[in-house]
Amino acid sequence: MKICVFLGPTLPVADAQALLPGAVYLPPAAQADILSALTIHRPDVIALIDGVFGQSLSVWHKEILFALHNGVAVYGASSMGALRAAECHPFGMVPVGEVARQYIDGRLTGDDEVALAHAGPEDGYFPLSEPLVNLRASLAAARAAGALDADLHDRLVAAAKRQYFTERTRDRVWAEAGLTDAEAASLDAFLATGSVDQKRLDAEALLVHLRSLITPPRPAPFGFNASHYFDVLYERDRRVAQGGHEVPLSEVATHAALHRRDFAEINAAALGRLLTVQLADTVGVTVDQEAVAAEIRRFCAARGLPDAPSLAAWCRRNDLTDAEFTTLATELAIERAMRHWLIPRRFLARTTKPVLNELRLRGLYEKTAGEAALIERVMALHFGDSGQQPKDTLEELVADHLAHTDCLMDAAPDAWSFEAGFKDVHDLRIDLMRAKQVRDLFRQLAEEAGAALREEEAPT
C-alpha cells in the first residue's frame, strides 16, 4: 500500500516518519499537487495535512474529488487537510481529528483558524505565528486548570480572532487583550508545559491510523464532472517525473515547440486528430470496443510491445494511466474510422492525390516518384505491360516484401490495403508481385555482376 502525505509546519517530517515509516512525504499541497502525485507516485492513499494559500493557489476540491473518483482513499486532518475534509467528506474524503470535526460541526468556520506564517522548507517550515485552533485549545486547557477565568478566556479568544493570521503570536494577542504583566506571566507559566498543539495531535492521530491500515477504504462511486478549468489543470499544470526531475506537462509541449525541428508536423497531426474527432461527432461516426481493441493491437505491433506488461511500461514512461491510454486509443480508432468513412466517398480517386500532396509537403515526392518510375520502366522492359500473374500466395508475398523493404503493415492485408489506397486485396497482391519481380531481377543482376567481377579478378 503506497501512501503520500502532504506535510509542512504541522509536524516535522522526521517525527512523522517515526509514526508512519515508508510513506512518501511531500511538501504542503498547492494547486495541481494532488494531480501530480497521482501521476508520479500512483498512491493508494493520500493524506492531506498541510497546504499552501496566499502565496500560491490552494489545492483544489476538484483534485480531491478526482482522486476519490479514481479509487484513491483521501484523508484530511489538522490544517488544510481538515478544511478540505470538512468540505469533501460527503464524497468520501475521510476527516480525522478534532479540528476536522469542529469544521464539520460548524464550531469552526474561518480558514484563518488553521493558518499560520512559517519559514520555508530549507528551515523546516519553522512556525512564525500561532494557529488560532492551537490558541483556542491551549486557552481552554488553561481555563479548565484554573489558570484564567471565563472572562479573560473570552477576551483572549476575541483578541486572537481579531489578529491577522500572520501576526497572530502570543505576545501580540496578550497585548491586544490588555493583559497585565502579572496575568501574562501567569498564563505563560502555564502554557510552558500545558499548551495544546491540536494540529500536531490530529496529524499524529492520522499517521497512526494509516499505520494500522491493512486495506485502504474504497470511496463510494459518484459522478465526477470535469470542467474546462479542471482540464486545464490536468492537461497543463500537472507535473510528471522524467530524468529524476519534475516538470509541468505544459513545459514539455513548450520545449517541443522551441527545440524540435519537426514540431510543425507534430502540431499539425495533433490538431488534425482533434479536428477529426470533433468532426466524427458531427457526422455520427462512432467506434465500438472491438475497434478500440484492434487499434491497441496495431499500436503495440508498430512499437514492438509484445504483451500487457510491455504496454504498461510504455504507458508509465509516457505518463499515461490505463484510462488515459484507452482514451488515446479511442481517438486513434475514431480517426481511423473517419478515414474509412472518407475513402469510399472518393470512389475511384481514393487516396492518391492527398498522399502525393503529403509526399510533396514532406519533401519526399521526387525520390518516391523516381523510384516508382524506375520500377515501371524495368517492368516494361523485362516483364511486359503487366508482368506475370501472381503465383505466390498473398501471405508469401507479404512476408517477402516486409523482409526486404522498409514497408510496415500493422493490420491484416485486406484492412491495410483499403487504408493504403489499393482498389482491393487482389490489387495489392498484383503490386506485391510486381515489386518482387523487380527485386528478384535486381538481385539476379547483382549476383551475375559479382560473379563476372570475381571471374575477371581470378588469377589465370
XYZ file of C-alpha atoms in Angstrom:
460
model
C 0.000 0.000 0.000
C 1.536 3.304 -1.109
C 0.754 6.411 0.939
C 1.539 10.035 0.030
C 1.494 12.574 2.877
C 1.412 16.335 2.294
C 3.151 17.764 5.349
C 4.836 21.008 6.393
C 4.739 23.160 9.541
C 2.268 20.983 11.461
C 4.787 18.230 12.154
C 8.486 17.690 11.308
C 8.951 15.007 8.673
C 11.374 13.074 10.892
C 8.707 12.807 13.598
C 6.129 11.773 11.016
C 8.414 9.067 9.619
C 8.775 7.620 13.107
C 4.989 7.246 13.242
C 4.431 6.165 9.628
C 7.613 4.826 8.031
C 7.624 4.037 4.337
C 5.224 6.766 3.259
C 6.132 9.339 0.599
C 6.339 12.744 2.305
C 5.627 15.732 0.095
C 5.636 19.491 0.829
C 2.425 21.364 1.674
C -0.025 20.894 -1.170
C -0.654 23.642 -3.713
C -2.998 23.557 -6.681
C -2.210 20.655 -9.055
C -0.076 18.867 -6.441
C -2.584 16.099 -5.787
C -2.995 15.510 -9.518
C 0.796 15.463 -9.864
C 1.126 12.969 -7.004
C -1.422 10.693 -8.676
C 0.704 10.673 -11.837
C 4.175 10.489 -10.289
C 3.588 8.234 -7.279
C 0.313 6.433 -8.097
C -0.660 6.115 -4.425
C -3.383 4.024 -2.845
C -3.837 6.622 -0.089
C -3.348 10.384 0.096
C -3.070 12.078 3.482
C -3.564 15.832 3.259
C -2.305 17.664 6.341
C -0.690 20.919 5.231
C -1.364 23.077 2.202
C -0.357 26.481 0.912
C -2.529 29.532 0.290
C -1.936 33.208 -0.280
C 1.466 32.877 -1.935
C 0.166 30.090 -4.216
C -3.197 28.760 -5.319
C -4.567 26.281 -2.788
C -5.184 22.627 -3.501
C -8.496 22.427 -5.344
C -11.522 20.400 -4.291
C -11.789 19.009 -7.819
C -8.377 17.354 -7.436
C -9.552 15.567 -4.315
C -12.806 14.513 -5.975
C -10.847 13.242 -8.979
C -8.625 11.142 -6.710
C -11.668 9.745 -4.885
C -13.435 9.069 -8.186
C -10.407 7.047 -9.295
C -10.465 4.881 -6.186
C -7.743 6.582 -4.146
C -8.531 6.935 -0.426
C -8.047 10.550 0.703
C -7.716 11.550 4.365
C -7.588 15.054 5.830
C -6.539 16.406 9.203
C -5.076 19.323 11.139
C -4.771 22.173 8.683
C -5.656 22.425 5.008
C -6.495 18.735 5.302
C -9.148 19.476 7.924
C -10.661 22.237 5.784
C -10.882 20.095 2.662
C -12.104 17.054 4.596
C -14.965 19.090 6.022
C -15.891 20.200 2.513
C -15.350 16.884 0.701
C -16.369 14.257 3.256
C -19.812 13.815 1.609
C -17.898 12.426 -1.392
C -15.745 10.046 0.632
C -12.782 12.070 1.935
C -12.094 10.856 5.475
C -11.785 13.532 8.211
C -9.540 12.727 11.169
C -9.082 14.674 14.394
C -10.676 17.378 16.480
C -10.076 20.256 14.049
C -11.834 18.483 11.199
C -14.733 17.538 13.471
C -15.177 21.143 14.600
C -15.312 22.338 10.980
C -17.864 19.671 10.113
C -19.963 20.546 13.173
C -19.813 24.251 12.372
C -17.971 25.171 15.568
C -15.159 26.459 13.352
C -15.881 28.403 10.165
C -12.921 30.571 9.170
C -9.935 29.374 7.161
C -7.731 31.515 9.405
C -8.343 29.096 12.299
C -5.618 26.800 10.959
C -3.500 29.332 9.063
C -0.069 30.428 10.180
C 3.050 32.103 8.851
C 6.098 29.864 8.612
C 9.623 29.666 7.222
C 10.484 27.821 4.041
C 11.385 24.150 3.532
C 15.089 24.910 3.974
C 14.275 25.873 7.595
C 11.868 23.028 8.220
C 8.745 25.201 7.858
C 9.503 26.731 11.271
C 6.281 28.415 12.597
C 6.382 32.222 12.788
C 2.846 32.651 14.139
C 0.379 30.525 16.077
C -2.738 28.922 14.592
C -5.950 30.027 16.212
C -7.091 26.431 16.752
C -3.999 25.816 18.856
C -4.592 29.011 20.847
C -8.213 28.019 21.428
C -7.187 24.567 22.677
C -4.430 25.972 24.889
C -6.642 28.681 26.399
C -9.392 26.115 27.029
C -6.862 23.950 28.860
C -5.720 26.958 30.896
C -9.312 27.760 31.825
C -10.011 24.158 32.813
C -6.904 24.181 35.008
C -7.912 27.465 36.655
C -5.033 29.427 35.137
C -7.519 32.015 33.804
C -11.189 32.784 34.349
C -14.038 32.758 31.841
C -13.941 36.479 31.180
C -10.225 36.561 30.480
C -10.524 33.428 28.343
C -13.183 35.074 26.167
C -11.171 38.320 25.889
C -8.109 36.383 24.725
C -10.036 34.347 22.141
C -11.660 37.515 20.782
C -8.290 39.289 20.657
C -6.715 36.345 18.849
C -9.555 36.279 16.339
C -9.034 39.981 15.586
C -5.375 39.432 14.720
C -4.436 38.761 11.092
C -3.107 35.215 10.984
C 0.453 36.181 10.004
C 0.699 38.463 13.078
C -1.024 36.107 15.496
C 1.662 35.493 18.143
C 1.112 35.084 21.862
C 2.765 38.416 22.733
C 0.550 40.321 20.267
C -2.603 38.535 21.443
C -1.763 39.200 25.099
C -1.239 42.875 24.275
C -4.406 43.096 22.183
C -6.393 41.598 25.075
C -4.875 44.053 27.527
C -3.292 41.508 29.864
C -1.389 42.898 32.828
C 2.207 41.811 33.294
C 1.118 39.518 36.099
C -1.656 37.914 34.026
C 0.698 37.432 31.076
C 3.383 35.904 33.292
C 0.900 33.531 34.937
C -0.517 32.404 31.579
C 2.944 31.953 30.035
C 3.974 29.848 33.011
C 1.004 27.523 32.458
C 1.490 27.303 28.701
C 5.170 26.438 29.105
C 4.025 22.897 29.901
C 0.263 22.942 29.389
C -0.164 24.318 25.863
C -2.054 22.149 23.364
C -0.799 21.743 19.795
C -4.116 20.484 18.426
C -2.933 20.455 14.841
C 0.013 18.216 15.698
C -2.163 15.902 17.770
C -4.562 15.474 14.852
C -1.708 14.864 12.408
C -0.221 12.228 14.694
C -3.634 10.567 15.040
C -3.945 10.392 11.259
C -0.482 8.901 10.772
C -1.051 6.310 13.497
C -4.375 5.376 11.904
C -2.758 4.951 8.498
C -0.045 2.776 10.010
C -2.743 0.370 11.204
C -4.460 0.157 7.819
C -4.356 -3.197 6.099
C -6.534 -2.243 3.148
C -7.457 1.350 2.315
C -11.193 2.057 2.107
C -12.663 2.299 -1.353
C -14.566 5.566 -1.820
C -18.183 5.077 -2.785
C -18.714 5.731 -6.500
C -20.094 9.084 -7.568
C -20.332 11.040 -10.793
C -17.285 13.222 -11.381
C -17.992 16.219 -13.570
C -14.860 17.758 -15.029
C -14.801 21.306 -16.324
C -12.701 23.353 -18.689
C -10.670 24.681 -15.754
C -10.102 21.192 -14.382
C -8.976 20.052 -17.826
C -6.502 22.948 -17.899
C -5.139 21.895 -14.513
C -4.902 18.247 -15.535
C -3.572 18.711 -19.056
C -1.201 21.653 -18.461
C -0.323 22.244 -14.795
C 0.024 18.637 -13.638
C 3.668 17.688 -13.139
C 5.357 14.482 -14.251
C 8.710 12.956 -13.319
C 11.264 12.496 -16.089
C 15.013 12.043 -15.761
C 14.855 12.404 -11.998
C 13.174 15.819 -12.216
C 9.590 17.072 -12.181
C 8.139 19.246 -14.923
C 4.645 20.571 -15.745
C 3.123 18.990 -18.834
C 2.748 22.410 -20.449
C 6.536 22.855 -20.287
C 7.072 19.565 -22.122
C 4.905 20.804 -25.002
C 6.586 24.223 -24.958
C 10.024 22.631 -25.081
C 8.989 20.598 -28.118
C 7.762 23.769 -29.831
C 11.041 25.575 -29.184
C 13.508 22.761 -29.842
C 12.123 20.136 -32.241
C 12.674 20.650 -35.953
C 9.622 18.530 -36.761
C 7.297 20.351 -34.363
C 5.165 21.806 -37.155
C 4.335 18.286 -38.325
C 3.710 17.125 -34.739
C 1.432 20.077 -34.054
C -0.450 19.649 -37.331
C -1.008 15.947 -36.646
C -2.184 16.651 -33.100
C -4.645 19.343 -34.149
C -5.741 17.279 -37.125
C -6.635 14.403 -34.825
C -8.537 16.761 -32.557
C -10.466 18.150 -35.518
C -11.168 14.654 -36.829
C -12.620 13.542 -33.502
C -14.810 16.660 -33.421
C -15.954 16.032 -36.999
C -16.719 12.392 -36.214
C -19.125 13.535 -33.549
C -20.763 15.862 -36.054
C -21.235 13.244 -38.793
C -22.108 10.460 -36.350
C -19.074 8.203 -36.782
C -18.501 6.076 -33.663
C -16.330 3.103 -32.674
C -17.054 0.079 -30.511
C -14.819 -1.754 -28.034
C -13.596 -4.178 -30.675
C -12.421 -1.293 -32.868
C -10.521 0.173 -29.915
C -9.017 -3.231 -29.094
C -7.935 -3.612 -32.727
C -6.346 -0.173 -32.594
C -4.426 -1.142 -29.461
C -3.164 -4.293 -31.206
C -1.949 -2.219 -34.164
C -0.374 0.297 -31.797
C 1.537 -2.418 -29.945
C 2.635 -4.173 -33.124
C 4.026 -0.958 -34.587
C 6.058 -0.270 -31.427
C 7.249 -3.761 -30.651
C 5.197 -4.140 -27.465
C 4.520 -7.884 -27.300
C 2.427 -8.146 -24.140
C 0.441 -6.282 -21.499
C 3.438 -5.635 -19.188
C 5.340 -4.067 -22.099
C 2.390 -1.798 -22.866
C 2.035 -0.896 -19.181
C 5.718 0.020 -19.032
C 5.359 2.168 -22.164
C 2.390 3.971 -20.599
C 4.361 4.606 -17.421
C 7.312 6.040 -19.369
C 4.921 8.252 -21.294
C 2.993 9.424 -18.218
C -0.319 7.828 -19.183
C -2.728 5.981 -16.924
C -4.593 2.960 -18.279
C -7.714 5.088 -18.682
C -5.810 7.833 -20.497
C -4.219 5.331 -22.867
C -7.646 3.863 -23.616
C -8.876 7.380 -24.394
C -5.928 7.902 -26.741
C -6.565 4.553 -28.425
C -10.212 5.508 -28.820
C -9.196 8.751 -30.528
C -6.927 6.783 -32.870
C -9.756 4.351 -33.603
C -12.124 7.242 -34.347
C -9.505 8.804 -36.596
C -9.205 5.510 -38.487
C -12.971 5.127 -38.664
C -13.181 8.598 -40.183
C -10.666 7.584 -42.846
C -12.801 4.524 -43.562
C -15.789 6.854 -43.809
C -13.961 9.160 -46.228
C -12.177 6.782 -48.608
C -15.274 5.181 -50.220
C -16.746 8.639 -50.749
C -13.836 9.421 -53.070
C -14.817 6.431 -55.241
C -12.099 5.516 -57.771
C -9.925 8.516 -56.894
C -9.344 7.017 -53.447
C -6.249 8.389 -51.632
C -3.819 9.051 -54.497
C -3.918 12.842 -54.640
C -3.803 13.537 -50.864
C -0.943 11.030 -50.452
C 1.045 12.642 -53.270
C 0.452 16.100 -51.806
C 1.690 14.884 -48.436
C 4.819 13.481 -50.088
C 5.365 16.874 -51.716
C 4.932 18.713 -48.433
C 7.407 16.400 -46.702
C 9.985 16.727 -49.493
C 9.682 13.034 -50.399
C 7.859 13.270 -53.695
C 10.808 13.457 -56.121
C 12.649 10.481 -54.598
C 9.499 8.370 -54.376
C 8.363 9.273 -57.911
C 11.824 8.489 -59.290
C 11.848 5.060 -57.680
C 8.338 4.302 -58.926
C 9.251 5.409 -62.460
C 12.326 3.179 -62.452
C 10.283 0.130 -61.417
C 7.695 0.933 -64.079
C 10.432 1.092 -66.730
C 12.029 -2.163 -65.595
C 8.663 -3.903 -65.667
C 8.013 -2.692 -69.206
C 11.448 -3.803 -70.442
C 11.632 -7.196 -68.769
C 8.125 -8.373 -67.962
C 5.772 -6.738 -70.438
C 2.990 -4.355 -69.631
C 1.501 -6.217 -66.716
C 4.143 -8.691 -65.697
C 3.364 -12.191 -64.585
C 0.232 -13.111 -62.753
C 0.978 -13.810 -59.076
C 1.876 -17.408 -58.339
C 2.827 -16.933 -54.692
C 0.117 -16.725 -52.085
C -0.718 -13.336 -50.649
C 0.784 -14.359 -47.302
C 4.061 -15.368 -49.002
C 4.226 -12.123 -50.972
C 3.557 -10.017 -47.881
C 6.204 -11.850 -45.842
C 8.795 -11.494 -48.616
C 8.020 -7.817 -49.092
C 8.261 -6.977 -45.410
C 11.531 -8.880 -45.155
C 13.194 -6.942 -47.980
C 11.752 -3.419 -47.728
C 11.031 -0.717 -45.183
C 7.289 -1.196 -45.590
C 5.278 -1.696 -42.403
C 1.883 -3.389 -42.382
C 0.224 -3.080 -38.992
C -3.022 -4.840 -39.933
C -4.358 -7.722 -41.986
C -3.774 -7.268 -45.754
C -7.433 -6.589 -46.554
C -7.728 -3.807 -43.965
C -4.294 -2.401 -44.728
C -4.824 -2.365 -48.497
C -8.105 -0.471 -48.108
C -6.476 2.234 -45.967
C -3.399 2.436 -48.206
C -5.452 3.233 -51.307
C -5.472 -0.083 -53.194
C -8.636 -0.983 -55.065
C -8.878 -4.287 -53.218
C -6.692 -7.026 -51.784
C -6.227 -8.590 -55.252
C -4.866 -5.255 -56.462
C -2.402 -5.356 -53.565
C -1.349 -8.889 -54.483
C -0.566 -7.885 -58.058
C 1.532 -4.899 -56.968
C 3.384 -7.037 -54.427
C 4.198 -9.499 -57.230
C 5.452 -6.703 -59.478
C 7.685 -5.415 -56.691
C 9.014 -8.926 -56.069
C 9.786 -9.477 -59.750
C 11.834 -6.278 -59.945
C 13.540 -7.042 -56.643
C 14.439 -10.566 -57.810
C 15.701 -9.199 -61.128
C 17.961 -6.665 -59.421
C 19.268 -9.379 -57.117
C 19.943 -11.676 -60.074
C 21.750 -8.925 -61.992
C 23.815 -8.108 -58.900
C 24.779 -11.757 -58.472
C 25.736 -12.051 -62.166
C 27.796 -8.869 -61.987
C 29.532 -10.143 -58.853
C 30.320 -13.488 -60.487
C 31.692 -11.758 -63.581
C 33.853 -9.484 -61.436
C 35.228 -12.421 -59.462
C 35.961 -14.298 -62.696
C 37.752 -11.271 -64.096
C 39.829 -10.888 -60.933
C 40.687 -14.602 -60.652
C 44.363 -15.478 -61.388
C 44.970 -17.092 -64.767
